[in-house]
PDB file of C-alpha atoms in Angstrom:
ATOM      1  CA  MET A1212      27.464 -39.496 -43.068  1.00 40.00           C
ATOM      2  CA  ASN A1213      24.820 -37.005 -41.412  1.00 40.00           C
ATOM      3  CA  LYS A1214      22.354 -39.848 -42.941  1.00 41.00           C
ATOM      4  CA  VAL A1215      23.779 -43.367 -41.473  1.00 37.00           C
ATOM      5  CA  ILE A1216      23.286 -41.012 -38.467  1.00 32.00           C
ATOM      6  CA  LEU A1217      19.910 -40.515 -38.740  1.00 38.00           C
ATOM      7  CA  ALA A1218      18.810 -44.067 -39.661  1.00 38.00           C
ATOM      8  CA  SER A1219      21.147 -45.053 -36.504  1.00 36.00           C
ATOM      9  CA  VAL A1220      18.852 -42.536 -34.294  1.00 33.00           C
ATOM     10  CA  VAL A1221      15.507 -43.858 -36.589  1.00 40.00           C
ATOM     11  CA  VAL A1222      15.800 -47.174 -35.104  1.00 38.00           C
ATOM     12  CA  ALA A1223      16.760 -46.335 -31.616  1.00 36.00           C
ATOM     13  CA  GLY A1224      13.790 -44.579 -31.683  1.00 39.00           C
ATOM     14  CA  LEU A1225      11.651 -47.558 -32.842  1.00 40.00           C
ATOM     15  CA  SER A1226      12.918 -50.118 -30.455  1.00 38.00           C
ATOM     16  CA  SER A1227      11.166 -49.734 -27.563  1.00 35.00           C
ATOM     17  CA  SER A1228       8.229 -52.328 -26.252  1.00 33.00           C
ATOM     18  CA  ALA A1229       5.991 -50.083 -28.293  1.00 34.00           C
ATOM     19  CA  PHE A1230       7.356 -52.136 -31.557  1.00 35.00           C
ATOM     20  CA  ALA A1231       6.494 -55.649 -30.412  1.00 34.00           C
ATOM     21  CA  VAL A1232       5.152 -58.205 -33.051  1.00 35.00           C
ATOM     22  CA  GLY A1233       1.727 -58.683 -32.440  1.00 39.00           C
ATOM     23  CA  ALA A1234       1.184 -54.490 -30.093  1.00 41.00           C
ATOM     24  CA  LYS A1235      -1.839 -52.531 -30.930  1.00 45.00           C
ATOM     25  CA  PRO A1236       0.055 -49.708 -32.979  1.00 46.00           C
ATOM     26  CA  SER A1237      -0.266 -46.628 -30.989  1.00 48.00           C
ATOM     27  CA  SER A1238      -0.334 -42.867 -32.874  1.00 51.00           C
ATOM     28  CA  SER A1239       3.133 -42.147 -31.547  1.00 54.00           C
ATOM     29  CA  THR A1240       4.375 -45.882 -32.880  1.00 55.00           C
ATOM     30  CA  LEU A1241       1.955 -44.531 -36.756  1.00 58.00           C
ATOM     31  CA  THR A1242       3.981 -42.099 -36.728  1.00 71.00           C
ATOM     32  CA  SER A1243       7.314 -43.328 -36.011  1.00 78.00           C
ATOM     33  CA  ALA A1244       6.641 -45.641 -38.981  1.00 81.00           C
ATOM     34  CA  VAL A1245       5.960 -43.162 -40.782  1.00 86.00           C
ATOM     35  CA  GLU A1246       8.552 -41.310 -40.770  1.00 87.00           C
ATOM     36  CA  VAL A1247      10.997 -44.854 -41.316  1.00 87.00           C
ATOM     37  CA  LEU A1248       9.044 -44.379 -44.398  1.00 89.00           C
ATOM     38  CA  LYS A1249      10.249 -41.641 -45.155  1.00 88.00           C
ATOM     39  CA  LEU A1250      14.037 -42.159 -45.086  1.00 86.00           C
ATOM     40  CA  PRO A1251      15.763 -41.404 -48.338  1.00 86.00           C
ATOM     41  CA  SER A1252      15.602 -45.496 -49.484  1.00 84.00           C
ATOM     42  CA  GLU A1253      19.418 -47.108 -48.569  1.00 87.00           C
ATOM     43  CA  ASN A1254      18.500 -45.990 -44.887  1.00 86.00           C
ATOM     44  CA  ARG A1255      14.961 -46.512 -44.409  1.00 86.00           C
ATOM     45  CA  ARG A1256      16.455 -50.118 -45.917  1.00 87.00           C
ATOM     46  CA  MET A1257      19.173 -50.523 -43.600  1.00 87.00           C
ATOM     47  CA  VAL A1258      16.121 -49.339 -41.055  1.00 84.00           C
ATOM     48  CA  ILE A1259      14.009 -52.290 -42.219  1.00 86.00           C
ATOM     49  CA  GLN A1260      17.076 -55.024 -42.480  1.00 83.00           C
ATOM     50  CA  GLY A1261      18.294 -54.541 -38.868  1.00 80.00           C
ATOM     51  CA  GLN A1262      14.674 -54.918 -37.067  1.00 74.00           C
ATOM     52  CA  GLY A1263      12.208 -54.318 -39.779  1.00 72.00           C
ATOM     53  CA  ASP A1264       9.679 -57.997 -38.189  1.00 80.00           C
ATOM     54  CA  LYS A1265       9.124 -55.371 -34.850  1.00 82.00           C
ATOM     55  CA  TYR A1266       7.667 -52.753 -37.516  1.00 85.00           C
ATOM     56  CA  TYR A1267       5.537 -55.001 -38.951  1.00 92.00           C
ATOM     57  CA  GLN A1268       2.169 -54.589 -37.322  1.00 92.00           C
ATOM     58  CA  ASN A1269       2.860 -50.740 -37.527  1.00 91.00           C
ATOM     59  CA  PHE A1270       4.430 -50.656 -41.388  1.00 94.00           C
ATOM     60  CA  ILE A1271       0.541 -52.595 -42.463  1.00 95.00           C
ATOM     61  CA  SER A1272      -1.607 -50.094 -40.447  1.00 94.00           C
ATOM     62  CA  VAL A1273      -0.141 -46.874 -41.949  1.00 94.00           C
ATOM     63  CA  ALA A1274      -0.555 -49.253 -45.510  1.00 96.00           C
ATOM     64  CA  PHE A1275      -4.286 -49.820 -44.814  1.00 96.00           C
ATOM     65  CA  ASN A1276      -4.959 -45.791 -43.082  1.00 94.00           C
ATOM     66  CA  GLU A1277      -6.369 -43.954 -45.780  1.00 94.00           C
ATOM     67  CA  GLU A1278      -5.345 -40.785 -44.093  1.00 93.00           C
ATOM     68  CA  GLN A1279      -1.896 -41.090 -45.416  1.00 93.00           C
ATOM     69  CA  PRO A1280      -0.764 -40.505 -48.796  1.00 94.00           C
ATOM     70  CA  MET A1281      -0.766 -43.052 -52.209  1.00 96.00           C
ATOM     71  CA  ASN A1282       3.440 -43.007 -51.722  1.00 94.00           C
ATOM     72  CA  ILE A1283       3.536 -43.737 -47.963  1.00 94.00           C
ATOM     73  CA  ARG A1284       0.687 -46.384 -48.679  1.00 96.00           C
ATOM     74  CA  TRP A1285       3.029 -48.073 -51.126  1.00 96.00           C
ATOM     75  CA  ARG A1286       6.733 -48.327 -49.242  1.00 95.00           C
ATOM     76  CA  ALA A1287       4.248 -48.670 -46.114  1.00 95.00           C
ATOM     77  CA  LEU A1288       3.053 -52.168 -47.866  1.00 96.00           C
ATOM     78  CA  MET A1289       6.468 -53.096 -49.628  1.00 95.00           C
ATOM     79  CA  ALA A1290       8.255 -52.851 -46.461  1.00 94.00           C
ATOM     80  CA  ALA A1291       6.069 -55.114 -44.597  1.00 96.00           C
ATOM     81  CA  ALA A1292       6.755 -57.926 -47.621  1.00 96.00           C
ATOM     82  CA  GLU A1293      11.010 -56.563 -47.028  1.00 94.00           C
ATOM     83  CA  ALA A1294      10.148 -56.752 -43.173  1.00 93.00           C
ATOM     84  CA  ARG A1295       8.635 -60.241 -43.202  1.00 94.00           C
ATOM     85  CA  GLY A1296       8.873 -61.721 -46.310  1.00 95.00           C
ATOM     86  CA  GLU A1297       6.631 -64.618 -47.197  1.00 96.00           C
ATOM     87  CA  LYS A1298       4.737 -64.710 -44.013  1.00 96.00           C
ATOM     88  CA  SER A1299       3.540 -61.331 -45.495  1.00 97.00           C
ATOM     89  CA  THR A1300       1.560 -63.398 -47.627  1.00 98.00           C
ATOM     90  CA  PRO A1301      -1.933 -63.001 -46.219  1.00 97.00           C
ATOM     91  CA  ASP A1302      -1.710 -59.506 -45.561  1.00 98.00           C
ATOM     92  CA  LEU A1303      -0.661 -58.960 -48.907  1.00 98.00           C
ATOM     93  CA  LEU A1304      -3.300 -61.134 -50.330  1.00 98.00           C
ATOM     94  CA  LYS A1305      -6.313 -58.851 -48.723  1.00 98.00           C
ATOM     95  CA  ALA A1306      -4.179 -55.117 -50.048  1.00 98.00           C
ATOM     96  CA  SER A1307      -5.008 -57.056 -53.458  1.00 98.00           C
ATOM     97  CA  SER A1308      -8.667 -56.828 -53.387  1.00 97.00           C
ATOM     98  CA  HIS A1309      -8.365 -53.462 -52.024  1.00 97.00           C
ATOM     99  CA  LYS A1310     -10.580 -50.248 -53.610  1.00 97.00           C
ATOM    100  CA  TYR A1311      -7.690 -48.480 -54.773  1.00 97.00           C
ATOM    101  CA  TRP A1312      -5.587 -49.280 -57.914  1.00 98.00           C
ATOM    102  CA  TYR A1313      -1.993 -48.508 -55.958  1.00 97.00           C
ATOM    103  CA  MET A1314      -3.251 -50.908 -52.979  1.00 98.00           C
ATOM    104  CA  ARG A1315      -3.708 -54.265 -55.079  1.00 98.00           C
ATOM    105  CA  ASN A1316      -0.982 -52.572 -57.764  1.00 98.00           C
ATOM    106  CA  ALA A1317       1.952 -52.533 -55.120  1.00 98.00           C
ATOM    107  CA  ALA A1318       0.431 -56.278 -53.461  1.00 98.00           C
ATOM    108  CA  LEU A1319       1.090 -58.070 -57.103  1.00 98.00           C
ATOM    109  CA  VAL A1320       4.943 -56.397 -56.779  1.00 97.00           C
ATOM    110  CA  ALA A1321       5.315 -57.264 -53.441  1.00 97.00           C
ATOM    111  CA  LEU A1322       3.827 -60.428 -53.456  1.00 98.00           C
ATOM    112  CA  SER A1323       5.794 -61.871 -56.579  1.00 97.00           C
ATOM    113  CA  GLU A1324       8.785 -60.356 -54.921  1.00 96.00           C
ATOM    114  CA  VAL A1325       8.932 -62.656 -51.641  1.00 97.00           C
ATOM    115  CA  ASN A1326       6.178 -65.509 -52.948  1.00 98.00           C
ATOM    116  CA  PRO A1327       6.572 -66.653 -56.650  1.00 96.00           C
ATOM    117  CA  SER A1328       4.203 -68.588 -56.968  1.00 96.00           C
ATOM    118  CA  GLN A1329       1.333 -66.861 -55.128  1.00 97.00           C
ATOM    119  CA  GLY A1330       2.492 -64.033 -57.188  1.00 97.00           C
ATOM    120  CA  GLU A1331       2.052 -65.521 -60.680  1.00 97.00           C
ATOM    121  CA  LYS A1332      -1.147 -67.043 -59.185  1.00 97.00           C
ATOM    122  CA  LEU A1333      -2.175 -63.137 -58.308  1.00 98.00           C
ATOM    123  CA  ALA A1334      -1.323 -61.556 -61.776  1.00 98.00           C
ATOM    124  CA  GLN A1335      -3.503 -64.252 -63.926  1.00 97.00           C
ATOM    125  CA  LYS A1336      -6.116 -62.619 -61.659  1.00 97.00           C
ATOM    126  CA  LEU A1337      -5.426 -58.966 -62.312  1.00 98.00           C
ATOM    127  CA  LEU A1338      -5.288 -59.510 -65.698  1.00 98.00           C
ATOM    128  CA  LYS A1339      -9.598 -58.106 -65.496  1.00 97.00           C
ATOM    129  CA  ASP A1340      -8.231 -55.993 -63.153  1.00 98.00           C
ATOM    130  CA  LYS A1341     -10.527 -52.763 -64.223  1.00 97.00           C
ATOM    131  CA  ALA A1342      -7.106 -50.570 -63.550  1.00 98.00           C
ATOM    132  CA  LEU A1343      -4.726 -50.602 -67.018  1.00 98.00           C
ATOM    133  CA  VAL A1344      -2.073 -50.324 -64.712  1.00 98.00           C
ATOM    134  CA  VAL A1345      -2.310 -53.004 -62.543  1.00 98.00           C
ATOM    135  CA  ARG A1346      -3.453 -55.018 -65.738  1.00 98.00           C
ATOM    136  CA  SER A1347       0.126 -54.191 -67.355  1.00 98.00           C
ATOM    137  CA  ALA A1348       1.987 -55.082 -63.652  1.00 98.00           C
ATOM    138  CA  ALA A1349       0.436 -58.734 -63.926  1.00 98.00           C
ATOM    139  CA  VAL A1350       1.712 -59.039 -67.620  1.00 98.00           C
ATOM    140  CA  GLY A1351       5.217 -57.852 -66.621  1.00 97.00           C
ATOM    141  CA  VAL A1352       4.960 -60.175 -63.956  1.00 97.00           C
ATOM    142  CA  LEU A1353       4.030 -63.162 -65.608  1.00 97.00           C
ATOM    143  CA  GLU A1354       6.837 -62.234 -68.802  1.00 95.00           C
ATOM    144  CA  LYS A1355       8.657 -64.589 -66.127  1.00 89.00           C
ATOM    145  CA  SER A1356       6.688 -67.431 -66.821  1.00 90.00           C
ATOM    146  CA  SER A1357       7.289 -70.400 -69.075  1.00 82.00           C
ATOM    147  CA  SER A1358       3.776 -71.956 -68.643  1.00 90.00           C
ATOM    148  CA  GLY A1359       2.123 -72.840 -71.748  1.00 92.00           C
ATOM    149  CA  ASP A1360      -1.277 -72.328 -70.007  1.00 94.00           C
ATOM    150  CA  VAL A1361       0.343 -69.027 -68.865  1.00 96.00           C
ATOM    151  CA  ARG A1362       0.702 -68.219 -72.381  1.00 96.00           C
ATOM    152  CA  ASP A1363      -2.291 -68.835 -73.653  1.00 96.00           C
ATOM    153  CA  LEU A1364      -3.776 -66.485 -71.227  1.00 97.00           C
ATOM    154  CA  LEU A1365      -2.052 -63.745 -72.228  1.00 97.00           C
ATOM    155  CA  TRP A1366      -3.059 -64.798 -75.278  1.00 97.00           C
ATOM    156  CA  GLU A1367      -6.450 -64.890 -74.715  1.00 97.00           C
ATOM    157  CA  GLU A1368      -6.038 -61.080 -72.660  1.00 97.00           C
ATOM    158  CA  LEU A1369      -4.774 -59.637 -75.837  1.00 97.00           C
ATOM    159  CA  ASN A1370      -8.744 -58.956 -77.328  1.00 96.00           C
ATOM    160  CA  GLN A1371     -10.912 -58.744 -74.457  1.00 97.00           C
ATOM    161  CA  GLY A1372     -12.717 -55.022 -74.540  1.00 96.00           C
ATOM    162  CA  TYR A1373     -10.796 -53.753 -71.712  1.00 97.00           C
ATOM    163  CA  ASN A1374      -8.271 -53.674 -74.104  1.00 97.00           C
ATOM    164  CA  PHE A1375      -9.619 -51.379 -75.576  1.00 97.00           C
ATOM    165  CA  LYS A1376     -11.171 -47.557 -75.738  1.00 96.00           C
ATOM    166  CA  ASN A1377     -13.053 -46.160 -77.886  1.00 94.00           C
ATOM    167  CA  ALA A1378     -12.507 -49.224 -80.814  1.00 92.00           C
ATOM    168  CA  GLN A1379      -8.576 -47.849 -79.909  1.00 95.00           C
ATOM    169  CA  SER A1380      -6.004 -50.206 -78.813  1.00 97.00           C
ATOM    170  CA  LEU A1381      -4.246 -49.737 -75.689  1.00 97.00           C
ATOM    171  CA  TRP A1382      -0.771 -49.890 -75.607  1.00 96.00           C
ATOM    172  CA  ILE A1383      -1.243 -53.006 -73.046  1.00 98.00           C
ATOM    173  CA  ARG A1384      -1.473 -55.291 -76.114  1.00 98.00           C
ATOM    174  CA  HIS A1385       1.793 -54.091 -77.330  1.00 98.00           C
ATOM    175  CA  GLN A1386       3.157 -55.125 -74.362  1.00 98.00           C
ATOM    176  CA  ILE A1387       1.019 -58.422 -74.297  1.00 98.00           C
ATOM    177  CA  VAL A1388       2.481 -59.359 -77.640  1.00 98.00           C
ATOM    178  CA  GLU A1389       6.271 -57.993 -76.634  1.00 97.00           C
ATOM    179  CA  VAL A1390       6.573 -60.157 -73.647  1.00 97.00           C
ATOM    180  CA  LEU A1391       5.008 -63.071 -75.746  1.00 97.00           C
ATOM    181  CA  ALA A1392       7.535 -62.464 -78.600  1.00 97.00           C
ATOM    182  CA  LYS A1393      10.169 -63.149 -76.537  1.00 96.00           C
ATOM    183  CA  LYS A1394       9.973 -66.964 -76.690  1.00 95.00           C
ATOM    184  CA  PRO A1395       7.542 -67.869 -79.436  1.00 96.00           C
ATOM    185  CA  LEU A1396       6.039 -71.374 -80.107  1.00 95.00           C
ATOM    186  CA  ASP A1397       5.748 -73.055 -82.853  1.00 94.00           C
ATOM    187  CA  ARG A1398       2.282 -73.413 -82.526  1.00 94.00           C
ATOM    188  CA  GLU A1399       2.016 -69.693 -82.316  1.00 96.00           C
ATOM    189  CA  THR A1400       3.065 -68.743 -86.089  1.00 96.00           C
ATOM    190  CA  LYS A1401       0.112 -68.430 -86.875  1.00 95.00           C
ATOM    191  CA  ILE A1402      -1.418 -65.925 -84.289  1.00 96.00           C
ATOM    192  CA  PHE A1403       2.711 -63.907 -84.702  1.00 98.00           C
ATOM    193  CA  ALA A1404       1.583 -63.659 -88.898  1.00 97.00           C
ATOM    194  CA  GLY A1405      -2.202 -62.746 -87.965  1.00 97.00           C
ATOM    195  CA  LEU A1406      -0.687 -59.343 -85.645  1.00 98.00           C
ATOM    196  CA  LEU A1407       0.943 -58.428 -89.126  1.00 97.00           C
ATOM    197  CA  SER A1408      -2.698 -57.287 -89.914  1.00 96.00           C
ATOM    198  CA  ASP A1409      -3.609 -55.556 -86.823  1.00 97.00           C
ATOM    199  CA  LYS A1410      -5.239 -51.871 -86.168  1.00 96.00           C
ATOM    200  CA  ASP A1411      -2.512 -51.394 -84.218  1.00 97.00           C
ATOM    201  CA  ASP A1412       0.682 -50.938 -85.573  1.00 96.00           C
ATOM    202  CA  ARG A1413       2.958 -51.097 -82.288  1.00 97.00           C
ATOM    203  CA  LEU A1414       1.954 -54.426 -82.376  1.00 98.00           C
ATOM    204  CA  HIS A1415       3.882 -55.418 -85.647  1.00 98.00           C
ATOM    205  CA  ILE A1416       7.436 -55.440 -84.981  1.00 97.00           C
ATOM    206  CA  PRO A1417       7.077 -57.640 -82.399  1.00 98.00           C
ATOM    207  CA  ALA A1418       5.472 -59.946 -84.367  1.00 98.00           C
ATOM    208  CA  ILE A1419       8.024 -59.905 -86.346  1.00 97.00           C
ATOM    209  CA  ARG A1420      10.928 -60.860 -83.948  1.00 97.00           C
ATOM    210  CA  GLY A1421       8.259 -63.630 -83.444  1.00 97.00           C
ATOM    211  CA  LEU A1422       7.541 -64.688 -86.597  1.00 97.00           C
ATOM    212  CA  GLU A1423      12.024 -64.624 -87.025  1.00 97.00           C
ATOM    213  CA  LYS A1424      12.609 -66.465 -84.204  1.00 97.00           C
ATOM    214  CA  LEU A1425      10.192 -69.281 -85.280  1.00 96.00           C
ATOM    215  CA  THR A1426      11.536 -69.254 -89.073  1.00 95.00           C
ATOM    216  CA  GLY A1427      14.669 -68.757 -88.626  1.00 95.00           C
ATOM    217  CA  VAL A1428      14.393 -65.449 -91.750  1.00 95.00           C
ATOM    218  CA  LYS A1429      15.211 -62.442 -91.365  1.00 93.00           C
ATOM    219  CA  LEU A1430      14.192 -59.976 -93.764  1.00 93.00           C
ATOM    220  CA  GLY A1431      14.845 -56.326 -95.444  1.00 86.00           C
ATOM    221  CA  GLU A1432      18.447 -56.099 -94.334  1.00 79.00           C
ATOM    222  CA  GLY A1433      19.762 -52.863 -94.724  1.00 76.00           C
ATOM    223  CA  LYS A1434      17.249 -49.263 -93.631  1.00 82.00           C
ATOM    224  CA  VAL A1435      13.910 -50.338 -94.700  1.00 88.00           C
ATOM    225  CA  THR A1436      10.950 -48.264 -93.333  1.00 93.00           C
ATOM    226  CA  LYS A1437       8.400 -50.317 -90.542  1.00 93.00           C
ATOM    227  CA  SER A1438       5.281 -50.531 -93.670  1.00 95.00           C
ATOM    228  CA  ALA A1439       8.205 -52.147 -96.612  1.00 95.00           C
ATOM    229  CA  LEU A1440       8.631 -54.522 -93.472  1.00 96.00           C
ATOM    230  CA  VAL A1441       6.035 -55.659 -92.909  1.00 96.00           C
ATOM    231  CA  GLY A1442       4.182 -56.150 -96.686  1.00 96.00           C
ATOM    232  CA  MET A1443       7.972 -58.042 -96.122  1.00 96.00           C
ATOM    233  CA  TRP A1444       6.492 -60.107 -94.117  1.00 96.00           C
ATOM    234  CA  LYS A1445       2.781 -59.883 -95.486  1.00 96.00           C
ATOM    235  CA  ASP A1446       4.566 -61.544 -98.448  1.00 96.00           C
ATOM    236  CA  TYR A1447       6.678 -64.184 -96.691  1.00 95.00           C
ATOM    237  CA  VAL A1448       3.606 -65.942 -94.603  1.00 94.00           C
ATOM    238  CA  LYS A1449       1.183 -65.493 -97.987  1.00 93.00           C
ATOM    239  CA  LYS A1450       4.219 -67.704 -99.996  1.00 91.00           C
ATOM    240  CA  GLU A1451       4.496 -70.369 -97.540  1.00 88.00           C
ATOM    241  CA  LYS A1452       1.059 -70.574 -96.623  1.00 83.00           C
ATOM    242  CA  ILE A1453       0.862 -70.240 -93.061  1.00 82.00           C
ATOM    243  CA  GLU A1454      -2.685 -70.427 -92.266  1.00 73.00           C
ATOM    244  CA  LEU A1455      -4.272 -67.960 -90.288  1.00 64.00           C
TER     245      LEU A1455
END
């Protein structure tokens, strides 16, 4: 009950003309916007859903304010997207090229929610982002796509140099194969088979899942070690003469 009362007080305090759309934010209105962002998620959502459009410019100002901490800037960008939906696309695209990784990441997450088609385009671009966490978020967004072109792009990214560090495979490669193995295509059989010999053994099990779906074959009934299962599948690939 106290939380609901708090949210109601904040709404009342923020409903002045100072929050009219297009108004230049003052220090007091920005402070009030930050207070909204500090509310518990349930109450913050109530404020945004009730009168969010009035606060939009203030949320955007907070998001791009370098004096604010990362968590507040993230919430501000997400709140702006929730407040204005697809109409927030221009500001989200602006944030997607920000120097800080968390702004690019937040922009991608928000855009994929309010404008899925633009979100997918941005995700394709951010697959090459310098920050691993942003690239990973991009893979997560593209998981929803059934496009053959997107699958080809993910396969292409699998062996890019920036997805290795000191010749060691980074975990995003496992994530990519996990995504691709969910709905594998016939033309990818030899690619999944080839991954059985990848130096990163985290790729082996998702590769096997892909092969199981493509061939309808399930090897290693009962308790079998991962290395033994991989060996069985290598033997199967050789026996069936699947070109690598």
